[in-house]
């Protein structure tokens, strides 16, 4: 697992790195003092630990710059009054620097269990591959052809995996069937207007009348 740490305080960066190595096995950590430097690196992260007060940057305002580089962000900060501002489609947690090391390690392990243990083995037309299902935005069926669309509009075509099987393989807490031919990842929904579902990045899908109430309810539940 590759983790990015973005914090303008070198002592805090070193502490976070130490906590991560105690919480997780077999990880690599890249450290940055600002979001801009992390983006310049073009590295892809399974998780980003992000401070909010970055001197000249506001971590909450700058987090959208990380969209193409990670789907999982954990804020770690001393600013308890910013909790309400910090939630979003890719935010997995909010940790306080004032917590003791043992508590922070425990919280990190819970985040790993809930958000990061999501690799699945898929059979594609080009062979088998491991993918992080959290990075799948939606799954679409066109007749017998089934495609997974990822962030950045990258697609893979599945083989011997009909849509109903995808619904069984994928995490039911993340993915819901919105019509007879599409599954959507709730984390990527930015808005729902009647039956129109707009995803992060601008893609638009449409829910059936039968599926819409359950989809809307599940999406709203992620924010309360």
Backbone as JSON, one array per atom type, in Angstrom:
{
  "sequence": "XXXXXXXXXXXXXXXXXXXXXXXXXXXXXXXXXXXXXXXXXXXXXXXXXXXXXXXXXXXXXXXXXXXXXXXXXXXXXXXXXXXXXXXXXXXXXXXXXXXXXXXXXXXXXXXXXXXXXXXXXXXXXXXXXXXXXXXXXXXXXXXXXXXXXXXXXXXXXXXXXXXXXXXXXXXXXXXXXXXXXXXXXXXXXXXXXXXXXXXXXXXXXXXXXXXXXXXXXXXXXXXX",
  "N": [[0.85, -1.19, 0.0], [0.53, 2.2, -0.85], [1.11, 5.3, 0.59], [0.41, 8.73, 0.92], [1.61, 11.54, 2.67], [0.68, 14.69, 3.63], [1.71, 17.54, 4.96], [2.63, 20.57, 6.43], [4.32, 20.75, 8.56], [7.27, 19.46, 9.66], [7.85, 17.88, 11.9], [5.33, 16.87, 12.54], [4.85, 15.42, 10.19], [6.78, 13.4, 10.41], [5.9, 12.11, 12.72], [3.38, 11.16, 11.87], [4.19, 9.4, 9.85], [5.53, 7.49, 11.4], [3.36, 6.5, 12.91], [1.82, 5.37, 10.88], [3.46, 3.27, 9.99], [3.35, 1.63, 12.17], [0.67, 1.01, 12.25], [0.06, -0.24, 9.8], [1.07, -2.96, 7.66], [3.77, -3.57, 5.4], [3.99, -1.13, 3.85], [4.57, 1.81, 1.78], [5.71, 5.14, 2.08], [5.23, 8.44, 1.05], [6.23, 11.76, 1.53], [5.07, 15.12, 1.78], [5.08, 18.73, 1.78], [3.03, 20.27, 0.89], [-0.06, 20.31, -1.01], [0.29, 20.89, -3.67], [2.91, 20.01, -4.28], [2.59, 17.27, -3.94], [0.84, 16.66, -6.03], [2.44, 17.36, -8.2], [4.26, 15.3, -8.13], [3.01, 13.2, -9.36], [2.43, 10.71, -8.36], [0.49, 7.78, -7.5], [-1.76, 7.2, -4.88], [-2.86, 4.93, -2.38], [-3.94, 5.88, -0.13], [-4.26, 9.11, 1.29], [-2.94, 11.11, 3.78], [-3.92, 14.03, 5.09], [-3.21, 17.29, 6.11], [-5.09, 20.12, 7.3], [-4.55, 22.87, 7.76], [-2.27, 24.23, 5.95], [-0.42, 26.28, 5.86], [0.08, 28.32, 3.36], [-1.9, 27.06, 1.98], [-5.23, 25.74, 2.07], [-6.22, 22.75, 3.2], [-8.73, 21.52, 2.83], [-9.91, 23.0, 0.78], [-8.05, 22.54, -1.2], [-8.14, 19.84, -1.69], [-9.49, 18.76, -3.89], [-7.68, 18.75, -5.93], [-6.38, 16.4, -5.68], [-7.93, 14.44, -6.75], [-7.39, 12.81, -9.0], [-5.39, 11.23, -8.07], [-5.82, 9.8, -5.78], [-8.4, 7.93, -4.11], [-9.06, 8.0, -1.55], [-9.01, 9.83, 1.31], [-7.72, 10.95, 4.39], [-8.19, 13.29, 6.79], [-5.92, 14.79, 9.0], [-5.52, 16.67, 11.72], [-5.27, 19.64, 13.8], [-7.43, 21.21, 13.96], [-10.32, 21.25, 15.23], [-12.69, 22.58, 14.8], [-13.25, 22.49, 12.13], [-14.52, 20.22, 11.26], [-17.11, 19.85, 10.11], [-16.74, 20.95, 7.61], [-15.16, 19.19, 6.3], [-16.04, 16.87, 5.08], [-16.56, 14.68, 2.3], [-16.88, 13.08, -0.94], [-14.66, 11.39, -1.12], [-13.55, 11.21, 1.37], [-12.32, 9.48, 4.05], [-11.99, 9.66, 6.74], [-11.43, 11.58, 9.78], [-9.04, 12.74, 11.74], [-7.6, 13.75, 14.86], [-4.74, 15.6, 15.77], [-4.2, 15.86, 18.41], [-4.87, 13.47, 19.6], [-3.75, 10.56, 21.4], [-0.97, 8.38, 20.59], [-1.66, 5.63, 20.56], [-4.45, 5.66, 20.26], [-4.71, 6.91, 17.77], [-3.46, 5.02, 16.1], [-5.22, 2.88, 16.4], [-7.52, 4.02, 15.24], [-6.64, 4.35, 12.61], [-6.35, 1.69, 11.82], [-9.01, 0.9, 11.79], [-9.95, 2.46, 9.71], [-8.5, 1.33, 7.61], [-9.64, -1.22, 7.56], [-12.27, -0.65, 6.84], [-12.15, 0.94, 4.49], [-9.89, 0.37, 2.87], [-9.41, -2.31, 2.43], [-10.11, -3.53, -0.15], [-9.45, -4.73, -2.56], [-10.1, -6.58, -5.49], [-10.37, -9.51, -7.55], [-10.62, -9.6, -10.96], [-11.86, -10.93, -14.04], [-10.87, -10.05, -17.18], [-11.1, -9.08, -20.68], [-8.52, -9.09, -21.41], [-7.21, -10.72, -19.69], [-6.75, -11.81, -16.24], [-7.0, -9.51, -13.49], [-6.08, -7.5, -10.67], [-8.01, -5.14, -8.99], [-8.77, -2.07, -7.32], [-11.76, -1.8, -5.89], [-12.92, 0.5, -4.92], [-12.13, 2.44, -6.67], [-13.63, 2.13, -8.89], [-16.03, 3.75, -10.73], [-18.52, 3.31, -11.96], [-20.43, 0.53, -13.28], [-21.28, -0.8, -16.38], [-23.57, -2.42, -18.56], [-23.78, -3.49, -21.86], [-25.72, -5.14, -23.67], [-24.28, -8.26, -23.8], [-21.8, -7.37, -23.18], [-19.79, -6.09, -20.65], [-18.63, -3.34, -18.83], [-16.25, -1.76, -16.7], [-15.97, 1.42, -15.41], [-13.53, 3.71, -14.5], [-12.12, 6.28, -12.36], [-11.13, 9.19, -14.19], [-12.11, 8.27, -16.52], [-11.11, 5.87, -17.44], [-11.5, 2.61, -18.78], [-12.32, -0.87, -18.39], [-12.98, -3.93, -20.0], [-14.99, -6.56, -19.01], [-14.86, -10.16, -18.73], [-16.79, -13.05, -19.04], [-18.33, -12.24, -16.88], [-21.19, -11.32, -15.97], [-23.51, -8.57, -15.35], [-25.09, -9.07, -13.09], [-23.46, -10.79, -11.65], [-21.36, -9.08, -11.08], [-22.65, -7.4, -9.27], [-22.8, -9.11, -7.12], [-20.13, -9.55, -6.52], [-19.02, -7.04, -5.96], [-18.74, -4.58, -3.29], [-21.59, -4.27, -1.42], [-22.2, -2.14, 0.19], [-21.12, -0.04, -1.09], [-21.85, -0.12, -3.83], [-24.72, 0.17, -5.87], [-27.47, -1.04, -7.76], [-28.76, 0.89, -10.29], [-30.39, 0.83, -12.44], [-31.49, -1.51, -14.96], [-29.12, -2.0, -16.27], [-26.9, -0.81, -15.09], [-24.56, -0.31, -12.46], [-23.73, 1.74, -9.7], [-21.13, 3.48, -7.96], [-21.58, 4.68, -4.85], [-19.92, 6.55, -3.62], [-19.05, 8.23, -5.6], [-21.09, 9.81, -6.46], [-22.18, 13.03, -7.06], [-24.45, 14.58, -7.15], [-28.04, 14.24, -7.02], [-30.78, 14.63, -8.99], [-34.03, 14.42, -9.3], [-34.39, 11.72, -11.37], [-31.91, 11.87, -12.38], [-28.54, 11.25, -12.13], [-25.61, 12.67, -11.23], [-22.16, 12.32, -11.54], [-18.96, 12.63, -9.87], [-16.74, 14.49, -11.77], [-18.45, 14.76, -13.86], [-19.88, 12.88, -15.41], [-23.06, 11.5, -16.36], [-25.73, 9.57, -15.21], [-28.77, 7.61, -15.25], [-31.35, 6.8, -13.07], [-33.71, 4.15, -12.63], [-37.28, 4.38, -12.04], [-38.06, 2.56, -10.13], [-35.68, 1.93, -8.79], [-34.72, 4.37, -7.85], [-35.62, 5.52, -5.23], [-34.26, 3.89, -3.28], [-31.59, 4.27, -3.99], [-31.24, 7.06, -3.65], [-31.75, 7.26, -0.89], [-29.69, 5.66, 0.2], [-27.46, 7.11, -0.65], [-27.76, 9.61, 0.63], [-27.58, 8.75, 3.26], [-24.87, 8.43, 3.65], [-23.91, 10.81, 4.45], [-24.82, 11.48, 6.9]],
  "CA": [[0.0, 0.0, 0.0], [1.32, 3.44, -0.96], [0.42, 6.35, 1.33], [0.98, 10.06, 0.86], [1.42, 12.38, 3.85], [0.82, 16.09, 3.24], [1.67, 18.35, 6.18], [3.71, 21.55, 6.32], [5.16, 20.66, 9.75], [8.12, 18.28, 9.49], [7.7, 17.02, 13.07], [4.07, 16.16, 12.39], [5.03, 14.43, 9.11], [7.54, 12.26, 10.93], [5.02, 11.38, 13.65], [2.37, 10.45, 11.08], [4.86, 8.27, 9.21], [5.75, 6.49, 12.45], [2.07, 5.89, 13.23], [1.42, 4.55, 9.75], [4.27, 2.04, 9.95], [2.87, 0.77, 13.26], [-0.71, 0.59, 11.98], [-0.06, -1.03, 8.58], [2.21, -3.76, 7.24], [4.17, -3.54, 3.99], [3.58, 0.11, 3.19], [5.56, 2.82, 1.41], [5.18, 6.45, 2.43], [5.83, 9.63, 0.44], [5.86, 12.9, 2.36], [5.07, 16.41, 1.09], [4.71, 19.86, 2.63], [1.85, 20.93, 0.35], [-0.79, 19.53, -2.0], [0.88, 21.18, -4.97], [4.07, 19.13, -4.48], [2.09, 15.9, -4.1], [0.3, 16.55, -7.38], [3.58, 17.4, -9.13], [4.96, 14.01, -8.11], [2.19, 12.3, -10.21], [2.3, 9.39, -7.75], [-0.86, 7.38, -7.13], [-1.77, 6.78, -3.48], [-4.02, 4.22, -1.87], [-4.46, 6.72, 0.96], [-3.55, 10.37, 1.56], [-3.12, 11.73, 5.09], [-3.88, 15.43, 4.7], [-3.44, 18.34, 7.09], [-5.98, 21.16, 6.78], [-3.84, 24.14, 7.78], [-0.99, 24.0, 5.28], [0.24, 27.56, 5.65], [-0.51, 29.05, 2.24], [-2.97, 26.25, 1.4], [-6.26, 25.16, 2.9], [-6.3, 21.37, 2.74], [-10.08, 21.19, 2.4], [-10.12, 23.63, -0.52], [-7.1, 22.01, -2.18], [-8.23, 18.39, -1.81], [-9.98, 18.37, -5.21], [-6.52, 18.56, -6.8], [-5.91, 15.03, -5.5], [-8.93, 13.52, -7.26], [-6.83, 11.85, -9.95], [-4.24, 10.55, -7.48], [-6.27, 8.92, -4.7], [-9.84, 7.97, -3.85], [-9.23, 7.87, -0.1], [-8.31, 10.89, 2.04], [-7.97, 11.09, 5.82], [-7.68, 14.53, 7.36], [-5.35, 14.71, 10.34], [-5.37, 18.1, 11.97], [-5.56, 20.14, 15.14], [-8.56, 22.13, 13.82], [-11.55, 20.53, 15.5], [-13.84, 23.36, 14.35], [-13.44, 22.34, 10.68], [-15.05, 18.89, 10.97], [-18.27, 19.91, 9.21], [-16.3, 21.33, 6.27], [-14.16, 18.26, 5.79], [-16.58, 15.65, 4.51], [-16.72, 14.65, 0.86], [-17.05, 11.74, -1.52], [-13.47, 10.56, -0.99], [-13.0, 11.37, 2.71], [-12.52, 8.26, 4.82], [-11.92, 9.89, 8.17], [-10.98, 12.86, 10.3], [-8.31, 12.44, 12.96], [-7.04, 14.92, 15.54], [-3.35, 15.44, 16.17], [-4.14, 15.8, 19.87], [-5.08, 12.11, 20.08], [-2.51, 9.86, 21.73], [-0.52, 7.49, 19.51], [-2.42, 4.37, 20.58], [-5.79, 5.92, 19.71], [-4.57, 7.18, 16.34], [-3.16, 3.75, 15.44], [-6.48, 2.13, 16.39], [-8.4, 4.65, 14.26], [-6.1, 4.05, 11.29], [-6.67, 0.3, 11.52], [-10.43, 0.86, 11.46], [-10.07, 3.02, 8.37], [-8.0, 0.32, 6.68], [-10.62, -2.3, 7.48], [-13.49, -0.2, 6.19], [-11.98, 1.6, 3.22], [-8.73, 0.01, 2.07], [-9.38, -3.75, 2.14], [-11.12, -3.56, -1.21], [-8.94, -5.27, -3.82], [-10.84, -7.73, -6.0], [-9.8, -10.17, -8.73], [-11.59, -9.58, -12.05], [-11.46, -11.49, -15.32], [-11.12, -9.11, -18.26], [-10.82, -9.62, -22.02], [-7.06, -9.13, -21.55], [-6.67, -11.56, -18.63], [-7.17, -11.48, -14.88], [-6.32, -8.36, -12.91], [-6.53, -7.04, -9.36], [-8.36, -3.73, -9.0], [-9.37, -1.53, -6.1], [-13.14, -1.53, -6.26], [-13.26, 1.88, -4.57], [-11.81, 3.32, -7.78], [-14.62, 1.93, -9.95], [-17.11, 4.73, -10.61], [-19.76, 2.61, -12.28], [-20.33, -0.66, -14.14], [-22.35, -0.73, -17.37], [-23.76, -3.57, -19.45], [-24.31, -3.24, -23.19], [-25.94, -6.51, -24.09], [-23.43, -9.18, -23.04], [-20.53, -6.7, -22.89], [-19.83, -5.38, -19.38], [-17.47, -2.47, -18.67], [-16.03, -0.99, -15.48], [-15.4, 2.74, -15.68], [-12.79, 4.2, -13.35], [-11.81, 7.71, -12.39], [-10.37, 9.53, -15.38], [-12.81, 7.62, -17.66], [-10.47, 4.62, -17.87], [-12.45, 1.51, -18.81], [-11.89, -2.22, -18.69], [-14.1, -4.8, -20.38], [-14.95, -7.81, -18.28], [-15.1, -11.4, -19.48], [-17.51, -14.07, -18.25], [-18.78, -11.62, -15.64], [-22.39, -10.51, -16.22], [-23.76, -7.5, -14.39], [-25.59, -9.63, -11.83], [-22.31, -11.32, -10.93], [-20.66, -7.9, -10.56], [-23.39, -6.95, -8.09], [-22.48, -10.03, -6.03], [-18.7, -9.43, -6.22], [-18.7, -5.72, -5.43], [-19.21, -4.26, -1.94], [-22.96, -3.77, -1.48], [-22.27, -0.86, 0.89], [-20.63, 0.98, -2.02], [-22.45, -0.19, -5.16], [-26.14, -0.12, -5.97], [-28.02, -1.11, -9.1], [-29.63, 2.05, -10.49], [-31.32, 0.41, -13.49], [-31.19, -2.89, -15.36], [-27.83, -2.15, -16.95], [-25.81, -0.05, -14.48], [-24.26, -0.24, -11.03], [-22.97, 2.97, -9.44], [-20.42, 3.6, -6.69], [-22.18, 5.81, -4.13], [-18.91, 7.54, -3.26], [-18.77, 9.13, -6.72], [-22.26, 10.62, -6.79], [-22.07, 14.41, -6.56], [-25.8, 15.12, -6.96], [-29.17, 13.49, -7.56], [-31.88, 15.53, -9.32], [-35.05, 13.51, -9.8], [-33.75, 10.44, -11.68], [-30.6, 12.19, -12.97], [-27.44, 11.07, -11.18], [-24.37, 13.27, -11.73], [-21.0, 11.8, -10.82], [-17.76, 13.45, -9.82], [-16.15, 14.49, -13.09], [-19.45, 15.21, -14.8], [-20.66, 11.82, -16.06], [-24.46, 11.49, -15.95], [-26.45, 8.31, -15.33], [-30.18, 7.78, -14.93], [-31.91, 5.72, -12.27], [-35.09, 3.77, -12.91], [-38.2, 4.82, -10.99], [-38.07, 1.56, -9.07], [-34.43, 1.94, -8.03], [-34.36, 5.71, -7.38], [-35.74, 5.77, -3.78], [-33.21, 3.21, -2.52], [-30.31, 4.92, -4.32], [-31.21, 8.37, -2.99], [-31.67, 7.04, 0.55], [-28.35, 5.16, 0.52], [-26.5, 8.19, -0.87], [-27.92, 10.6, 1.7], [-27.14, 8.14, 4.5], [-23.42, 8.52, 3.75], [-23.55, 12.14, 4.93], [-25.43, 11.71, 8.2]],
  "C": [[0.88, 1.25, 0.0], [0.51, 4.59, -0.36], [1.17, 7.67, 1.16], [0.65, 10.83, 2.13], [1.68, 13.82, 3.43], [0.62, 16.95, 4.48], [2.85, 19.31, 6.11], [4.65, 21.55, 7.52], [5.96, 19.36, 9.7], [8.01, 17.33, 10.69], [6.41, 16.22, 12.99], [4.16, 15.1, 11.3], [5.74, 13.2, 9.63], [6.7, 11.43, 11.9], [4.0, 10.56, 12.88], [2.99, 9.24, 10.39], [5.1, 7.14, 10.21], [4.45, 5.75, 12.79], [1.61, 4.95, 12.12], [2.18, 3.22, 9.71], [3.87, 1.09, 11.08], [1.47, 0.23, 12.98], [-0.81, -0.39, 10.82], [1.22, -1.81, 8.29], [2.51, -3.51, 5.76], [3.76, -2.29, 3.25], [4.8, 0.91, 2.73], [4.92, 4.18, 1.63], [5.96, 7.54, 1.7], [5.33, 10.84, 1.19], [6.04, 14.22, 1.59], [4.65, 17.5, 2.07], [3.48, 20.59, 2.12], [1.21, 20.04, -0.71], [-0.16, 19.7, -3.38], [2.05, 20.25, -5.26], [3.63, 17.68, -4.66], [1.56, 15.67, -5.5], [1.42, 16.53, -8.41], [4.29, 16.06, -9.21], [4.31, 13.0, -9.04], [2.12, 10.88, -9.65], [0.82, 9.08, -7.5], [-0.82, 6.78, -5.73], [-3.03, 5.98, -3.17], [-4.72, 5.03, -0.79], [-3.61, 7.98, 1.04], [-3.93, 10.86, 2.94], [-2.88, 13.23, 4.89], [-4.15, 16.37, 5.86], [-4.36, 19.39, 6.47], [-5.27, 22.5, 6.7], [-2.43, 23.92, 7.23], [-0.26, 25.31, 5.0], [-0.47, 28.35, 4.56], [-1.65, 28.29, 1.57], [-3.97, 25.84, 2.47], [-6.49, 23.75, 2.38], [-7.67, 20.99, 2.21], [-10.35, 21.77, 1.01], [-9.23, 23.01, -1.6], [-7.28, 20.53, -2.47], [-8.71, 17.94, -3.19], [-8.83, 18.15, -6.19], [-6.0, 17.13, -6.73], [-6.83, 14.0, -6.12], [-8.35, 12.44, -8.16], [-5.75, 10.97, -9.33], [-4.61, 9.65, -6.3], [-7.79, 9.01, -4.58], [-10.12, 7.94, -2.35], [-8.36, 8.9, 0.61], [-8.71, 10.83, 3.51], [-7.36, 12.41, 6.27], [-7.11, 14.25, 8.74], [-4.89, 16.11, 10.7], [-5.61, 18.43, 13.43], [-6.83, 21.01, 15.14], [-9.88, 21.4, 14.0], [-12.78, 21.26, 14.97], [-14.1, 23.22, 12.84], [-14.05, 21.0, 10.29], [-16.17, 18.94, 9.93], [-17.86, 20.24, 7.78], [-15.56, 20.22, 5.55], [-14.72, 17.03, 5.1], [-16.79, 15.77, 3.01], [-16.74, 13.23, 0.37], [-15.87, 10.83, -1.27], [-12.86, 10.62, 0.4], [-13.35, 10.16, 3.57], [-12.48, 8.5, 6.32], [-11.36, 11.26, 8.51], [-10.35, 12.6, 11.65], [-7.69, 13.71, 13.53], [-5.61, 14.64, 16.0], [-3.2, 15.35, 17.69], [-4.4, 14.42, 20.44], [-3.74, 11.47, 20.44], [-2.21, 8.84, 20.63], [-1.36, 6.22, 19.43], [-3.8, 4.56, 19.95], [-5.71, 6.15, 18.21], [-4.29, 5.89, 15.57], [-4.43, 2.91, 15.33], [-7.43, 2.69, 15.34], [-7.93, 4.34, 12.83], [-6.42, 2.61, 10.88], [-8.14, 0.14, 11.15], [-10.68, 1.41, 10.07], [-9.6, 2.03, 7.32], [-9.04, -0.77, 6.47], [-11.84, -1.89, 6.67], [-13.27, 0.27, 4.77], [-10.89, 1.02, 2.31], [-8.65, -1.48, 1.73], [-10.38, -4.05, 1.03], [-10.59, -4.04, -2.56], [-9.74, -6.51, -4.22], [-10.18, -8.23, -7.28], [-10.88, -10.23, -9.81], [-11.01, -10.24, -13.3], [-11.85, -10.51, -16.42], [-10.81, -9.78, -19.6], [-9.32, -9.73, -22.26], [-6.41, -9.99, -20.47], [-7.16, -11.1, -17.26], [-6.35, -10.31, -14.33], [-6.91, -8.05, -11.55], [-6.83, -5.55, -9.45], [-8.91, -3.34, -7.63], [-10.79, -1.11, -6.44], [-13.59, -0.12, -5.88], [-12.98, 2.84, -5.72], [-12.74, 3.11, -8.97], [-15.75, 2.92, -9.73], [-18.46, 4.08, -10.89], [-19.47, 1.44, -13.21], [-21.53, -0.64, -15.08], [-22.37, -1.98, -18.23], [-24.39, -3.1, -20.76], [-24.52, -4.59, -23.84], [-25.12, -7.43, -23.2], [-22.09, -8.56, -22.67], [-20.67, -5.86, -21.63], [-18.52, -4.61, -19.19], [-17.45, -1.84, -17.28], [-15.39, 0.33, -15.87], [-14.79, 3.28, -14.39], [-12.66, 5.71, -13.41], [-10.91, 8.01, -13.58], [-10.92, 8.88, -16.63], [-12.07, 6.4, -18.2], [-11.49, 3.49, -17.78], [-11.74, 0.18, -18.98], [-13.13, -3.04, -19.03], [-13.95, -6.14, -19.69], [-15.26, -8.99, -19.19], [-15.75, -12.41, -18.54], [-17.99, -13.53, -16.91], [-19.99, -10.74, -15.93], [-22.64, -9.52, -15.09], [-24.25, -8.04, -13.05], [-24.46, -10.22, -11.0], [-21.5, -10.17, -10.33], [-21.32, -7.41, -9.28], [-23.1, -7.83, -6.88], [-21.03, -9.87, -5.58], [-18.4, -8.13, -5.5], [-19.34, -5.49, -4.06], [-20.6, -3.63, -2.01], [-23.15, -2.49, -0.69], [-21.84, 0.3, -0.01], [-21.47, 1.04, -3.3], [-23.93, -0.56, -5.09], [-26.54, -0.17, -7.45], [-28.99, 0.06, -9.26], [-30.63, 1.83, -11.63], [-30.9, -0.99, -13.93], [-29.79, -3.08, -15.92], [-26.68, -1.41, -16.29], [-25.78, -0.17, -12.96], [-23.45, 1.02, -10.79], [-22.33, 2.89, -8.06], [-20.94, 4.86, -6.0], [-21.18, 6.91, -3.81], [-18.66, 8.56, -4.37], [-19.98, 9.96, -7.13], [-22.07, 12.01, -6.2], [-23.44, 15.04, -6.38], [-26.82, 14.17, -7.56], [-30.31, 14.49, -7.76], [-32.95, 14.73, -10.03], [-34.37, 12.19, -10.12], [-32.37, 10.63, -12.3], [-29.52, 12.11, -11.91], [-26.16, 11.61, -11.81], [-23.21, 12.79, -10.87], [-19.88, 12.83, -10.78], [-17.07, 13.34, -11.18], [-17.14, 14.82, -14.19], [-20.25, 14.15, -15.52], [-22.08, 11.79, -15.49], [-25.07, 10.12, -16.22], [-27.91, 8.56, -14.93], [-30.71, 6.55, -14.2], [-33.34, 5.41, -12.72], [-35.98, 4.25, -11.78], [-38.22, 3.84, -9.83], [-36.83, 1.66, -8.18], [-34.16, 3.27, -7.33], [-34.51, 5.9, -5.87], [-34.63, 5.14, -2.95], [-31.85, 3.86, -2.75], [-30.19, 6.25, -3.58], [-31.05, 8.22, -1.48], [-30.27, 6.59, 0.96], [-27.3, 6.25, 0.37], [-26.56, 9.21, 0.25], [-27.4, 10.06, 3.03], [-25.64, 8.27, 4.7], [-22.98, 9.87, 4.34], [-24.13, 12.44, 6.3], [-24.95, 10.68, 9.19]]
}
